[in-house]
Amino acid sequence: MPAIVCGKRSFFEDLPSASTPVSTKVRCSSSTSPVRCSQFSPSPLRSSLVDRLTQVFPRMDQQLLEKVLEECGDEIDATIKRLRELCLESSEATSVPVKELKTKVEQVWILMELLVLLMILQLRTLCQLIVLEKSIAACAHAEVAGNLKKENMMLKQQDTILAHGVLNKHECQKEYDAMYWELQHLKQLVSHYQEQLRRLEVSNYTLRMHLKQAQESSSMPGCCHPDVF
């Protein structure tokens, strides 16, 4: 992990470059270490140390490795320790943005989950509304069907009653017609009998008159048969 973080060149390029001349002057002023003054012409030992540091920190810039190695007086252990400290500082410096990014990502995830939950709730509400609408439509359809069935039954009953009424009226009409013709026949008979009665009365009157005349003209009054009178 330190090697990966230290592979960012931009962080180490921002290190103050003034420390290198100071340490170089200090090392060059020492008469016991002439090798340390050879910053302009690196020795084979310096090259081997740089190669070793490159193996330990493969993603780190070579100039930075040389600079830190020079600051540490070509001591490989101190250089490695210093480079690790720099990597640790770099990781700590970048940890804050990472945490902030993680927090933002978590917030985005929470927001997305809330949106998904809201969509699920809206979809569930829509499904419930659809089911309710279908239920209301089914109830209305059932109610309409029931009303139509009741109306149909009432119409059938009324039709049956009307049919019975028509039949009864037809029977009554037949009876009325029969009674009418019978009455007409009776009227004719009465008229005929009245005419016969009138004729009989006239005939009887005529006979009585003839009988009276006959009695008046007869020489034996009171000897007539009583059935004639």
XYZ file of C-alpha atoms in Angstrom:
229
model
C 0.000 0.000 0.000
C 2.744 2.586 0.741
C 4.361 1.826 -2.608
C 1.083 2.404 -4.409
C 0.405 5.681 -2.658
C 3.955 6.872 -3.122
C 3.719 6.335 -6.843
C 2.032 9.745 -7.101
C 4.759 11.963 -8.393
C 2.904 15.224 -7.915
C 3.058 15.021 -4.132
C 6.793 14.490 -3.916
C 7.553 17.008 -6.607
C 6.027 19.649 -4.301
C 8.579 18.967 -1.569
C 10.829 21.934 -0.761
C 13.957 21.816 -2.839
C 15.875 24.092 -0.490
C 16.666 21.230 1.864
C 18.870 19.556 -0.700
C 21.488 22.319 -0.998
C 21.651 22.728 2.783
C 22.282 19.057 3.382
C 24.688 19.006 0.480
C 26.654 21.880 1.961
C 26.774 20.181 5.309
C 27.941 16.931 3.808
C 30.465 18.641 1.545
C 31.921 20.557 4.475
C 32.780 17.322 6.214
C 36.253 16.119 5.410
C 35.570 12.571 6.550
C 33.005 11.722 3.823
C 34.260 12.860 0.431
C 31.824 10.579 -1.354
C 28.853 12.690 -0.203
C 30.073 15.673 -2.196
C 29.809 13.833 -5.448
C 26.239 14.924 -6.215
C 27.175 16.034 -9.682
C 28.923 12.770 -10.549
C 27.090 9.822 -8.895
C 29.304 6.977 -7.855
C 28.666 3.293 -8.587
C 27.664 2.833 -4.938
C 25.038 5.550 -5.276
C 23.706 3.929 -8.444
C 23.434 0.534 -6.772
C 21.649 2.082 -3.796
C 19.248 3.862 -6.129
C 18.607 0.588 -7.954
C 17.872 -1.114 -4.668
C 15.493 1.671 -3.645
C 13.823 1.386 -7.037
C 13.197 -2.284 -6.340
C 11.694 -1.438 -2.952
C 9.672 1.522 -4.292
C 9.092 0.678 -7.975
C 6.472 3.365 -8.507
C 8.445 6.212 -6.997
C 10.329 8.738 -9.092
C 14.062 8.030 -9.390
C 15.028 11.666 -8.858
C 13.083 11.666 -5.613
C 14.845 8.479 -4.542
C 18.226 10.047 -5.267
C 17.256 13.223 -3.426
C 16.130 11.392 -0.284
C 19.153 9.090 -0.446
C 21.409 12.101 -0.614
C 19.602 13.752 2.317
C 20.076 10.605 4.388
C 23.815 10.451 3.645
C 23.637 7.390 1.401
C 22.360 5.293 4.282
C 19.953 2.783 2.806
C 18.034 2.012 6.024
C 17.504 5.677 6.864
C 16.471 6.356 3.284
C 13.926 3.539 3.288
C 12.582 4.748 6.637
C 12.317 8.305 5.337
C 10.612 7.191 2.156
C 8.112 5.177 4.160
C 7.421 8.205 6.341
C 6.822 10.251 3.213
C 4.496 7.565 1.893
C 2.653 7.509 5.218
C 2.305 11.300 5.174
C 1.040 11.092 1.623
C -1.500 8.424 2.557
C -2.658 10.487 5.548
C -2.941 13.566 3.343
C -5.052 11.687 0.830
C -7.102 9.852 3.444
C -9.245 12.916 4.147
C -10.458 13.299 0.529
C -10.995 9.549 0.405
C -13.126 9.723 3.536
C -15.016 12.682 2.123
C -15.501 10.813 -1.131
C -16.666 7.763 0.778
C -19.105 9.918 2.723
C -20.412 11.452 -0.491
C -20.730 8.013 -2.056
C -22.637 6.795 0.991
C -24.899 9.836 0.783
C -25.473 9.183 -2.912
C -26.266 5.542 -2.161
C -28.689 6.566 0.577
C -30.328 9.031 -1.798
C -30.560 6.367 -4.500
C -32.050 3.899 -2.021
C -34.594 6.517 -0.948
C -35.464 7.202 -4.573
C -35.820 3.486 -5.271
C -37.967 3.109 -2.156
C -40.085 6.066 -3.258
C -40.491 4.537 -6.712
C -41.464 1.213 -5.146
C -44.019 2.947 -2.927
C -45.409 4.872 -5.893
C -45.586 1.684 -7.953
C -47.286 -0.132 -5.080
C -49.756 2.743 -4.702
C -50.413 2.679 -8.440
C -51.027 -1.078 -8.316
C -53.393 -0.629 -5.380
C -55.243 2.112 -7.260
C -55.525 -0.136 -10.318
C -56.839 -3.007 -8.179
C -59.278 -0.630 -6.470
C -60.451 0.718 -9.813
C -60.957 -2.811 -11.129
C -62.798 -3.767 -7.948
C -65.046 -0.707 -8.196
C -65.650 -1.423 -11.877
C -66.438 -5.065 -11.071
C -68.802 -4.032 -8.272
C -70.451 -1.473 -10.536
C -70.723 -4.066 -13.301
C -72.178 -6.588 -10.862
C -74.602 -3.968 -9.555
C -75.637 -2.991 -13.065
C -76.018 -6.658 -13.986
C -78.112 -7.229 -10.858
C -80.288 -4.217 -11.642
C -80.727 -5.375 -15.224
C -81.630 -8.845 -13.997
C -84.189 -7.413 -11.577
C -85.632 -5.185 -14.302
C -85.776 -8.156 -16.655
C -87.609 -10.217 -14.040
C -90.018 -7.347 -13.396
C -90.620 -6.960 -17.123
C -91.262 -10.690 -17.425
C -93.703 -10.537 -14.526
C -95.420 -7.526 -16.045
C -95.506 -9.291 -19.406
C -97.062 -12.347 -17.780
C -99.607 -10.193 -15.966
C -100.347 -8.305 -19.178
C -100.748 -11.563 -21.076
C -103.183 -12.839 -18.453
C -105.010 -9.530 -18.617
C -105.233 -9.732 -22.391
C -106.541 -13.289 -22.179
C -109.063 -12.300 -19.550
C -110.128 -9.326 -21.606
C -110.449 -11.525 -24.661
C -112.591 -13.994 -22.724
C -114.672 -11.175 -21.360
C -115.051 -9.772 -24.847
C -116.175 -13.158 -26.110
C -118.650 -13.449 -23.266
C -119.825 -9.905 -23.922
C -120.240 -10.621 -27.612
C -122.154 -13.803 -26.822
C -124.374 -11.993 -24.360
C -124.868 -9.181 -26.854
C -125.978 -11.501 -29.617
C -128.118 -13.408 -27.172
C -129.669 -10.145 -26.059
C -130.272 -9.154 -29.653
C -131.891 -12.523 -30.259
C -134.021 -12.112 -27.156
C -134.999 -8.642 -28.281
C -136.055 -10.058 -31.608
C -138.038 -12.787 -29.857
C -139.677 -10.247 -27.566
C -140.529 -8.091 -30.534
C -141.927 -11.107 -32.341
C -143.918 -12.219 -29.306
C -145.169 -8.687 -28.785
C -146.303 -8.608 -32.367
C -148.033 -11.959 -31.949
C -149.602 -10.759 -28.695
C -150.847 -7.643 -30.397
C -152.307 -9.696 -33.203
C -153.893 -12.069 -30.729
C -155.335 -9.171 -28.788
C -156.735 -7.694 -31.985
C -158.080 -11.089 -32.985
C -159.544 -11.613 -29.526
C -161.102 -8.197 -29.608
C -162.550 -8.911 -33.006
C -163.926 -12.215 -31.815
C -165.448 -10.597 -28.759
C -167.056 -7.983 -30.906
C -168.422 -10.634 -33.249
C -169.596 -12.670 -30.296
C -171.283 -9.683 -28.743
C -172.974 -8.865 -31.984
C -173.972 -12.470 -32.303
C -175.438 -12.487 -28.803
C -177.310 -9.340 -29.385
C -178.802 -10.700 -32.553
C -179.536 -14.176 -31.117
C -182.985 -15.095 -29.882
C -181.694 -17.120 -26.981
C -179.590 -14.987 -24.779
C -177.594 -16.592 -22.019
C -177.355 -19.961 -23.798
C -173.860 -19.433 -25.102
C -171.056 -21.691 -24.103
C -169.044 -20.111 -21.216
C -165.623 -20.981 -22.678
C -166.181 -18.490 -25.492
C -166.232 -15.659 -22.988
